[in-house]
PDB file of C-alpha atoms in Angstrom:
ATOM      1  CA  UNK A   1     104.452 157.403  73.749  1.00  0.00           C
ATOM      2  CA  UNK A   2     105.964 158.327  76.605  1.00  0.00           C
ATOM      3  CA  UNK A   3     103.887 156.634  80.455  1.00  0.00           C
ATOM      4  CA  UNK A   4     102.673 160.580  82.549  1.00  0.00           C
ATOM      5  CA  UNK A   5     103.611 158.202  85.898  1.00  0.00           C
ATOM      6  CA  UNK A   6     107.007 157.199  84.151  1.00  0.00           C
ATOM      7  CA  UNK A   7     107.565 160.990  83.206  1.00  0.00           C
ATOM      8  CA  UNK A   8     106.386 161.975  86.781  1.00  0.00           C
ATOM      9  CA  UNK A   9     108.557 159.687  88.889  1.00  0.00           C
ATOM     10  CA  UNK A  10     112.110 160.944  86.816  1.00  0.00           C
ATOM     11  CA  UNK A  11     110.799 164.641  87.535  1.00  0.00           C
ATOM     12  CA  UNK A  12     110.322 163.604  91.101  1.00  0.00           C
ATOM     13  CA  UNK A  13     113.664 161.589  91.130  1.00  0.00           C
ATOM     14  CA  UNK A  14     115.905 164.697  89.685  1.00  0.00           C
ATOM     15  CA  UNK A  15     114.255 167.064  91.795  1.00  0.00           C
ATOM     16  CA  UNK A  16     116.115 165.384  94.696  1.00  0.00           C
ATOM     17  CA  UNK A  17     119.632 166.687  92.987  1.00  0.00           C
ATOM     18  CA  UNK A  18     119.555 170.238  93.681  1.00  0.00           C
ATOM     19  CA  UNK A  19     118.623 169.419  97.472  1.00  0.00           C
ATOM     20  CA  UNK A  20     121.571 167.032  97.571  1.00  0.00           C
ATOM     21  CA  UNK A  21     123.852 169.748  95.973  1.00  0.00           C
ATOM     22  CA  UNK A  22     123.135 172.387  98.624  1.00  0.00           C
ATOM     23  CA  UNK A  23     123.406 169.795 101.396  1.00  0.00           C
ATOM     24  CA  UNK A  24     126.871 169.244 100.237  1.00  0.00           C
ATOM     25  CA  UNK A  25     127.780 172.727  99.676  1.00  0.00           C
ATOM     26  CA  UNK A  26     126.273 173.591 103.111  1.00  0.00           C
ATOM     27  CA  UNK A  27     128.519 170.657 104.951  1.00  0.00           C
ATOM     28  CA  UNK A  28     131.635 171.778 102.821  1.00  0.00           C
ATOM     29  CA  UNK A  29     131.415 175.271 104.057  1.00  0.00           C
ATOM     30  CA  UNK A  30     130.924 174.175 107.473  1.00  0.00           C
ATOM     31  CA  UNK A  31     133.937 172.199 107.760  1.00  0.00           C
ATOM     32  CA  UNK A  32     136.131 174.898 105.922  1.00  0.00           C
ATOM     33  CA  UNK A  33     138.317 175.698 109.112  1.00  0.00           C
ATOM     34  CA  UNK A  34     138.554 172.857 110.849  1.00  0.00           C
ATOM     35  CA  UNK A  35     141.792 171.762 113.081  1.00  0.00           C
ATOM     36  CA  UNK A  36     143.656 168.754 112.501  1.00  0.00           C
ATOM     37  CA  UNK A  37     142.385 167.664 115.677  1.00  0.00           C
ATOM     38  CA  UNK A  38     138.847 168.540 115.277  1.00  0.00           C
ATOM     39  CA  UNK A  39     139.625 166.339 111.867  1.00  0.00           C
ATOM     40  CA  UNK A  40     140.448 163.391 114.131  1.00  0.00           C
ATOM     41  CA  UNK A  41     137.580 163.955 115.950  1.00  0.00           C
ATOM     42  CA  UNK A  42     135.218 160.604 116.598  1.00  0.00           C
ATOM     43  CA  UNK A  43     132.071 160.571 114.266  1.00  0.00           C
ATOM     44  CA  UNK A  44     128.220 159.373 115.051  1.00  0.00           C
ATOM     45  CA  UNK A  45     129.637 156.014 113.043  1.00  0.00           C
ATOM     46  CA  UNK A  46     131.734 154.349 115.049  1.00  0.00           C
ATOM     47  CA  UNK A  47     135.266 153.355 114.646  1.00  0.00           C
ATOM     48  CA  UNK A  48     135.190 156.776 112.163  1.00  0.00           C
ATOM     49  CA  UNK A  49     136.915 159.893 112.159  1.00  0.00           C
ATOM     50  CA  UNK A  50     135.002 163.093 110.578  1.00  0.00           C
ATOM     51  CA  UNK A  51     137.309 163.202 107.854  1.00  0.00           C
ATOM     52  CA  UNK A  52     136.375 159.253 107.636  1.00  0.00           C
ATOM     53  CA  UNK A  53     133.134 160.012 106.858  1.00  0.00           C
ATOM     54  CA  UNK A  54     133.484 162.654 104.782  1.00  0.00           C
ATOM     55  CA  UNK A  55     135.932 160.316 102.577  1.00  0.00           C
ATOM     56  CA  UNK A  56     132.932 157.942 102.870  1.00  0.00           C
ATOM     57  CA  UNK A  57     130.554 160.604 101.618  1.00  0.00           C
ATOM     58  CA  UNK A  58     132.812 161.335  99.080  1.00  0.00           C
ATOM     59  CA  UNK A  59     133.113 157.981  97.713  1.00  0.00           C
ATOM     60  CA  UNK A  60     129.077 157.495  97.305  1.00  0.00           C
ATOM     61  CA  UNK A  61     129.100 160.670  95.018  1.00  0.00           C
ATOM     62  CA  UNK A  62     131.822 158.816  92.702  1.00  0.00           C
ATOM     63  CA  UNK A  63     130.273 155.570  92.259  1.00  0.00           C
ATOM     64  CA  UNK A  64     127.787 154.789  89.604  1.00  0.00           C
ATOM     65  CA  UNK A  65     126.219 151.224  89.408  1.00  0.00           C
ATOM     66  CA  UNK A  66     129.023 149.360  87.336  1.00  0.00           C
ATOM     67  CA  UNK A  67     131.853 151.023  89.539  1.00  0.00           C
ATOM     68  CA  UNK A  68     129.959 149.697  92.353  1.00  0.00           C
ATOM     69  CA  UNK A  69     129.267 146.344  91.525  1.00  0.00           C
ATOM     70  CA  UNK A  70     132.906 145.569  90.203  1.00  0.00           C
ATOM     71  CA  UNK A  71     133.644 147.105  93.720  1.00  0.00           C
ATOM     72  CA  UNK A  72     131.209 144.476  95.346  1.00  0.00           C
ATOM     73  CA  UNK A  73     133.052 141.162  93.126  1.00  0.00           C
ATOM     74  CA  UNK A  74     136.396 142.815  94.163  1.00  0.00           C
ATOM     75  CA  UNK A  75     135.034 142.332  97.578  1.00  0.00           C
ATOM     76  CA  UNK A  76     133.446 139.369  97.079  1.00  0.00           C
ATOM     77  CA  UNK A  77     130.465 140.343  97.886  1.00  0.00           C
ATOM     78  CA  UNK A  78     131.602 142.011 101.675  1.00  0.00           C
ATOM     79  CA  UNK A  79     129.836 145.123 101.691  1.00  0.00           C
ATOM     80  CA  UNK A  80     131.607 146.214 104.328  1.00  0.00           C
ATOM     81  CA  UNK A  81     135.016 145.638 103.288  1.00  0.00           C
ATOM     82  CA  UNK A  82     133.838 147.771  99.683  1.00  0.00           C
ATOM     83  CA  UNK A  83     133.145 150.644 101.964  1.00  0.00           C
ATOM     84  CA  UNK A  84     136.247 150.895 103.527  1.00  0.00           C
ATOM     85  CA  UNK A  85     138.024 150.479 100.430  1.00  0.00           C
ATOM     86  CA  UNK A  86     135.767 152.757  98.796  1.00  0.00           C
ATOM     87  CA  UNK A  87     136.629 155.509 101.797  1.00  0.00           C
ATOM     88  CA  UNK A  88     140.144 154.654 102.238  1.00  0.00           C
ATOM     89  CA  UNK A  89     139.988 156.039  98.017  1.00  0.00           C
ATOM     90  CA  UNK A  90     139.008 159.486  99.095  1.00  0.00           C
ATOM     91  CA  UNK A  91     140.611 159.967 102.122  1.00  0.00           C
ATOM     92  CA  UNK A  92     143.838 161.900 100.509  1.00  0.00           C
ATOM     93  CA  UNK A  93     147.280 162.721 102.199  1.00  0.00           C
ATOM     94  CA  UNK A  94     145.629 165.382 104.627  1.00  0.00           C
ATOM     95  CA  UNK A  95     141.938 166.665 105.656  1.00  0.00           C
ATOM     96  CA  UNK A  96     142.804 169.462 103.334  1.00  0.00           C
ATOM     97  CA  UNK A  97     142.680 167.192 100.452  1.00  0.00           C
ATOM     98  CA  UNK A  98     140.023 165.204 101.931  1.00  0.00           C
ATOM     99  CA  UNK A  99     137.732 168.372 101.675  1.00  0.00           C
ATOM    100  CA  UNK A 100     138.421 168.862  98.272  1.00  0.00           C
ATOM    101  CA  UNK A 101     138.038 165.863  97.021  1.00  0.00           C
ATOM    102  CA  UNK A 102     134.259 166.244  98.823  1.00  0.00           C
ATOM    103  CA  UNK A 103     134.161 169.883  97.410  1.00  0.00           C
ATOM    104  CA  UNK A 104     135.000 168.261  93.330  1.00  0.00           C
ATOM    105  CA  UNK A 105     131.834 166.214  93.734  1.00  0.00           C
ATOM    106  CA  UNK A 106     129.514 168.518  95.292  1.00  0.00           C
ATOM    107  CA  UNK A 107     127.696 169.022  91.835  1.00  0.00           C
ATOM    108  CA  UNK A 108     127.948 165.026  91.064  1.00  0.00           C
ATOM    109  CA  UNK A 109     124.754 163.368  89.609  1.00  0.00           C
ATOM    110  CA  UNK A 110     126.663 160.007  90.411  1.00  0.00           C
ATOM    111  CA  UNK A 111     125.348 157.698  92.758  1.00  0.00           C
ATOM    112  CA  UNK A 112     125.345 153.732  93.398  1.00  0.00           C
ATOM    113  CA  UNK A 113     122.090 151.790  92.250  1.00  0.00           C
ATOM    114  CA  UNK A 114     119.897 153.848  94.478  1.00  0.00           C
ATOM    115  CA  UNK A 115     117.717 156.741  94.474  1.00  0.00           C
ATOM    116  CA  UNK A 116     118.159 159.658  94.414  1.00  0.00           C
ATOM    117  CA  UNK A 117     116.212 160.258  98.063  1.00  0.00           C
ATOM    118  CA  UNK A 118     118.632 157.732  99.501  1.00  0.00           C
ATOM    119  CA  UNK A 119     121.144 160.263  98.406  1.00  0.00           C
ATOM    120  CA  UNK A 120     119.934 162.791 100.223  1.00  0.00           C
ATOM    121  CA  UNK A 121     119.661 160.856 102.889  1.00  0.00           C
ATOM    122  CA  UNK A 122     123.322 159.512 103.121  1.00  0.00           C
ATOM    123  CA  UNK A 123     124.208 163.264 102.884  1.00  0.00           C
ATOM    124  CA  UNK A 124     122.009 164.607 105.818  1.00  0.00           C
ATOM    125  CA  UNK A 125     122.692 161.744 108.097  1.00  0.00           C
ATOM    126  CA  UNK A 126     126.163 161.327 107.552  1.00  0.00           C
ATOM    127  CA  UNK A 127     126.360 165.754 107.952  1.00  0.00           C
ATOM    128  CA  UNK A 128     124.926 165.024 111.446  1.00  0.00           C
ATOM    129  CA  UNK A 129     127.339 162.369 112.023  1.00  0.00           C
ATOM    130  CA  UNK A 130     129.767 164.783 111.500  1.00  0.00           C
ATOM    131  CA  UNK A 131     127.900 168.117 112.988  1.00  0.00           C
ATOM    132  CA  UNK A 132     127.318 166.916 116.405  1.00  0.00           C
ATOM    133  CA  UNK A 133     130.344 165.482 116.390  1.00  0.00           C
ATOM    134  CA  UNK A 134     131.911 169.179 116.099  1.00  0.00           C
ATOM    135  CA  UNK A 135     128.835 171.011 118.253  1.00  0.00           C
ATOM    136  CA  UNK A 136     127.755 172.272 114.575  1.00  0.00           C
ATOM    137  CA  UNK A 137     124.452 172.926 113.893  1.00  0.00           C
ATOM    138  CA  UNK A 138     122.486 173.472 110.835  1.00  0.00           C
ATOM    139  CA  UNK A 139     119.073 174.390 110.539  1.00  0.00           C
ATOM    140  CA  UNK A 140     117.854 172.274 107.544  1.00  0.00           C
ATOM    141  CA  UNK A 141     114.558 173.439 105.394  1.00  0.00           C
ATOM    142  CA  UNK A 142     111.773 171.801 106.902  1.00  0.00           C
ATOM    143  CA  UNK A 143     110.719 170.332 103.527  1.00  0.00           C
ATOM    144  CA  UNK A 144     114.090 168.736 103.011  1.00  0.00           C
ATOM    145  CA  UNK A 145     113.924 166.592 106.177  1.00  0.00           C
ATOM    146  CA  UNK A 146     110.575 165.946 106.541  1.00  0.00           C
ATOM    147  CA  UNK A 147     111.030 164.265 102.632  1.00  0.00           C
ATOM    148  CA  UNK A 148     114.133 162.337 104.202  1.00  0.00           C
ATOM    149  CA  UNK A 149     112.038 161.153 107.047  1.00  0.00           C
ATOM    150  CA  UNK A 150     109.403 160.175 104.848  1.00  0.00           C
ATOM    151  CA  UNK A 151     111.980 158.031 102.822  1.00  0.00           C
ATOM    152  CA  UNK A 152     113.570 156.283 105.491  1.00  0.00           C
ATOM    153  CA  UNK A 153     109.850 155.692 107.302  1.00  0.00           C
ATOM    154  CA  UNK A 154     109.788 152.598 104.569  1.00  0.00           C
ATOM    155  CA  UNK A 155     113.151 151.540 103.669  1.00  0.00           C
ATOM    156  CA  UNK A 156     115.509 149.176 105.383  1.00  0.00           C
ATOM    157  CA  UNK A 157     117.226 149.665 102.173  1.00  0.00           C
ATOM    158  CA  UNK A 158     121.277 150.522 102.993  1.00  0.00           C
ATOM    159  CA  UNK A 159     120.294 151.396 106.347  1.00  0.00           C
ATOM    160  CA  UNK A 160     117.498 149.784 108.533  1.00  0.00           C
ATOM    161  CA  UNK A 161     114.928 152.206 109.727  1.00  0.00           C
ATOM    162  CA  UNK A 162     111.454 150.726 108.779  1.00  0.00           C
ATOM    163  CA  UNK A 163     112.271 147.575 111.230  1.00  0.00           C
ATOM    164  CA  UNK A 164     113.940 150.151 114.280  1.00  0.00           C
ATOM    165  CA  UNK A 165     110.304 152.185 114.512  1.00  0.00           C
ATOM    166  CA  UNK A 166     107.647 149.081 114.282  1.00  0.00           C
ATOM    167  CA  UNK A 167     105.126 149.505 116.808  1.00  0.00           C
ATOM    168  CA  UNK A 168     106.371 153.299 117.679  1.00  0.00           C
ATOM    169  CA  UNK A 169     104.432 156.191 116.219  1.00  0.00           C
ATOM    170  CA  UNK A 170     106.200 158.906 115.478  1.00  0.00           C
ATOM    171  CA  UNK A 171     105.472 163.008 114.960  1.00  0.00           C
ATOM    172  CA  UNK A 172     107.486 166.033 114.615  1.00  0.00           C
ATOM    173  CA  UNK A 173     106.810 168.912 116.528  1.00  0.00           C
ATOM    174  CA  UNK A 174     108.355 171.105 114.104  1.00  0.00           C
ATOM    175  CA  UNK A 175     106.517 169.969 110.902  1.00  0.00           C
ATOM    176  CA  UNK A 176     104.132 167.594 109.310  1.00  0.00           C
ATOM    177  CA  UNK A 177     105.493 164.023 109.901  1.00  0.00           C
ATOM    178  CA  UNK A 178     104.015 161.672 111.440  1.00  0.00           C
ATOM    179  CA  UNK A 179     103.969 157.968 111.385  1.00  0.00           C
ATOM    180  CA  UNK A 180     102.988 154.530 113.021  1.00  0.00           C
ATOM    181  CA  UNK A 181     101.026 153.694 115.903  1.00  0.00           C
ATOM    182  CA  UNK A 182     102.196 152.706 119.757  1.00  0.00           C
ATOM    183  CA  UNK A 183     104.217 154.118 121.891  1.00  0.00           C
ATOM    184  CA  UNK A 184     105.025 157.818 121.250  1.00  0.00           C
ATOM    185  CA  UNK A 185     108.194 159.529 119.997  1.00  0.00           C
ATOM    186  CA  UNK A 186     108.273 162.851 119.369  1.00  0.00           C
ATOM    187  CA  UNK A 187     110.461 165.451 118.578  1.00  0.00           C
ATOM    188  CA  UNK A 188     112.403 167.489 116.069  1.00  0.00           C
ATOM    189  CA  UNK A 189     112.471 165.767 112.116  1.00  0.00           C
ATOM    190  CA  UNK A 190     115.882 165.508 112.145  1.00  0.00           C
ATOM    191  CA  UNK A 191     116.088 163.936 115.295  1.00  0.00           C
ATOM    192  CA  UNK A 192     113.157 161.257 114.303  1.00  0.00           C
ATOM    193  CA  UNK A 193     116.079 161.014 111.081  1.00  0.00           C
ATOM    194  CA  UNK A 194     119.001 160.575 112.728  1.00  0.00           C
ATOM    195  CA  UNK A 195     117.402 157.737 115.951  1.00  0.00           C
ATOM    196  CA  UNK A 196     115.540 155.918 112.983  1.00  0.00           C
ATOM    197  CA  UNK A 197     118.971 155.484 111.292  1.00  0.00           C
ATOM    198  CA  UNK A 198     120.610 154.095 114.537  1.00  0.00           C
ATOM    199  CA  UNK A 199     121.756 157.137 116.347  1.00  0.00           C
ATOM    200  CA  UNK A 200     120.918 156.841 119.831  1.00  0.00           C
ATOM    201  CA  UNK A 201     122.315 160.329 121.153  1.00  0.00           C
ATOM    202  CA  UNK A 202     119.414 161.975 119.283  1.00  0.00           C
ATOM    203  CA  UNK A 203     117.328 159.677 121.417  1.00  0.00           C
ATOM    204  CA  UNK A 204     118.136 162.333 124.046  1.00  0.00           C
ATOM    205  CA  UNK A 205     116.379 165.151 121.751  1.00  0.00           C
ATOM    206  CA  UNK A 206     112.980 163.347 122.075  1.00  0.00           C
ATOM    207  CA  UNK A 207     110.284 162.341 124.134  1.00  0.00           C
ATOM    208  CA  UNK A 208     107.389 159.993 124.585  1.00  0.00           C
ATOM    209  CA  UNK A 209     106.580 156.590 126.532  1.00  0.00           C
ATOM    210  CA  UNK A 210     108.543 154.840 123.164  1.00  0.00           C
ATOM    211  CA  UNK A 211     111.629 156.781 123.333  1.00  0.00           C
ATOM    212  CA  UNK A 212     113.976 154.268 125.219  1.00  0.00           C
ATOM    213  CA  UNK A 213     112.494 151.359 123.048  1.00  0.00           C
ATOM    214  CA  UNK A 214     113.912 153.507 120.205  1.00  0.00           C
ATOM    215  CA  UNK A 215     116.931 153.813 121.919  1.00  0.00           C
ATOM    216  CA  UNK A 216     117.359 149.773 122.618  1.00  0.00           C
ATOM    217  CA  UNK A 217     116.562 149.693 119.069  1.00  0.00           C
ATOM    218  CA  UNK A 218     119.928 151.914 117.886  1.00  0.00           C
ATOM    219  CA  UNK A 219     122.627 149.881 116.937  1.00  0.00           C
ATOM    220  CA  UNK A 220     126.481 150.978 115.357  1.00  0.00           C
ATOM    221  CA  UNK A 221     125.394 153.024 112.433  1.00  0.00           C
TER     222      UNK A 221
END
C-alpha cells in the first residue's frame, strides 16, 4: 500500500523539474549572442569565467549519484578538485560548444544525490552569477524564487545559507517571504537568494540595520 506523505513528497519533488527546465531554457536563450569577450567575462564565483560556470552548471545536470560518488573517490574525497574536473568536462573547445553542451541537458532529470529544489537552486543562483555579470536581467516568477528562498532559509547543504542569516530576519518586499528575527534585511527575493548564498554585491540591493552583517557574512561563493 502505497504511504499518501510518501506519494505527496515525490509529487512535490518532480514538480520542481519543469521549473528547473524553463530556468535553463530561459539562461540558454539569454546567453545566445554572446562575444567571446563577454564569454571571458568574470562571474559572481570567483576565479570563474561565465562560460566556467555554465560548464559547471552543465556538469550538475549530467551527474547522477554513482557518477558522482566515483567522481568524489577519484578525488579522494576533495570536493573541490571534483568540481573542477567535473567543469573542466563540459567546458568544450569554444563557448559555442560550451552552450550546447548546456542546451543538450536542458530537459535532464539528472542530478547528484540532492533534491530536486537544490536543483533549482544551483540553476537560479548560478544564472545570476552569470546575469549580473553581463548587466542581464531576468524577471523570475515570484513563486519560483520565493520556493528557492524558502529552500535555502534551512539548508547549509552544498552551499551555506542557514548559518550566513542567524540572528537576521529577513522579508521580501516583492512577495511573501519572510524569515528570522533581529536585525532587518529587506529587499527583493532574489536578492535575499543570491546574499544568503554568499553574494555580497546583492547586499547593495537591500536594506535594513542587518544588511552589512549580511554582507561580513558573504564569503567566495
Amino acid at each position: 500500500m502505497n504511504d499518501p506523505a510518501l506519494t505527496a513528497d515525490r509529487k512535490r519533488e518532480n514538480g520542481f523539474w519543469p521549473l528547473i527546465h524553463t530556468e535553463r531554457a530561459a539562461l540558454a536563450a539569454d546567453l545566445a549572442e554572446l562575444t567571446d569577450e563577454q564569454w571571458a567575462t568574470p562571474s559572481l564565483c570567483t576565479g570563474l569565467t561565465v562560460r566556467e560556470v555554465l560548464a559547471h552548471l552543465t556538469a550538475g545536470a549530467s551527474l547522477n549519484t554513482v557518477s558522482w560518488l566515483a567522481g568524489v573517490i577519484r578525488c579522494r574525497f576533495d570536493f573541490d578538485k571534483q568540481v573542477a574536473m567535473r567543469l573542466a568536462e563540459q567546458l568544450g573547445k569554444t563557448p559555442s560548444e560550451t552552450l550546447e553542451r548546456f542546451r543538450r541537458v536542458v530537459p535532464s532529470t539528472t542530478k547528484p544525490p540532492l533534491p530536486a529544489i537544490a536543483m533549482l537552486g544551483e540553476t537560479i543562483v548560478h544564472g545570476e552569477d552569470i546575469r549580473r555579470a553581463l548587466g542581464i536581467r531576468r524577471d523570475y516568477p515570484i513563486k519560483v524564487v520565493t520556493q528557492t528562498a524558502e529552500y535555502y532559509q534551512g539548508s547549509d547543504l552544498v552551499v551555506v545559507a542557514k548559518g550566513r542569516i542567524g540572528g537576521l530576519g529577513l522579508v521580501a518586499d516583492d512577495g511573501p517571504f519572510t524569515t528570522g528575527s533581529g536585525f532587518l534585511v529587506s529587499g527583493r527575493t532574489l536578492a535575499l537568494v543570491m546574499a544568503m548564498t554568499g553574494r555580497a554585491t546583492y547586499c547593495d540591493d537591500l536594506e535594513g540595520d542587518g544588511v552589512e552583517l549580511l554582507r561580513s557574512r558573504c564569503v567566495t561563493a
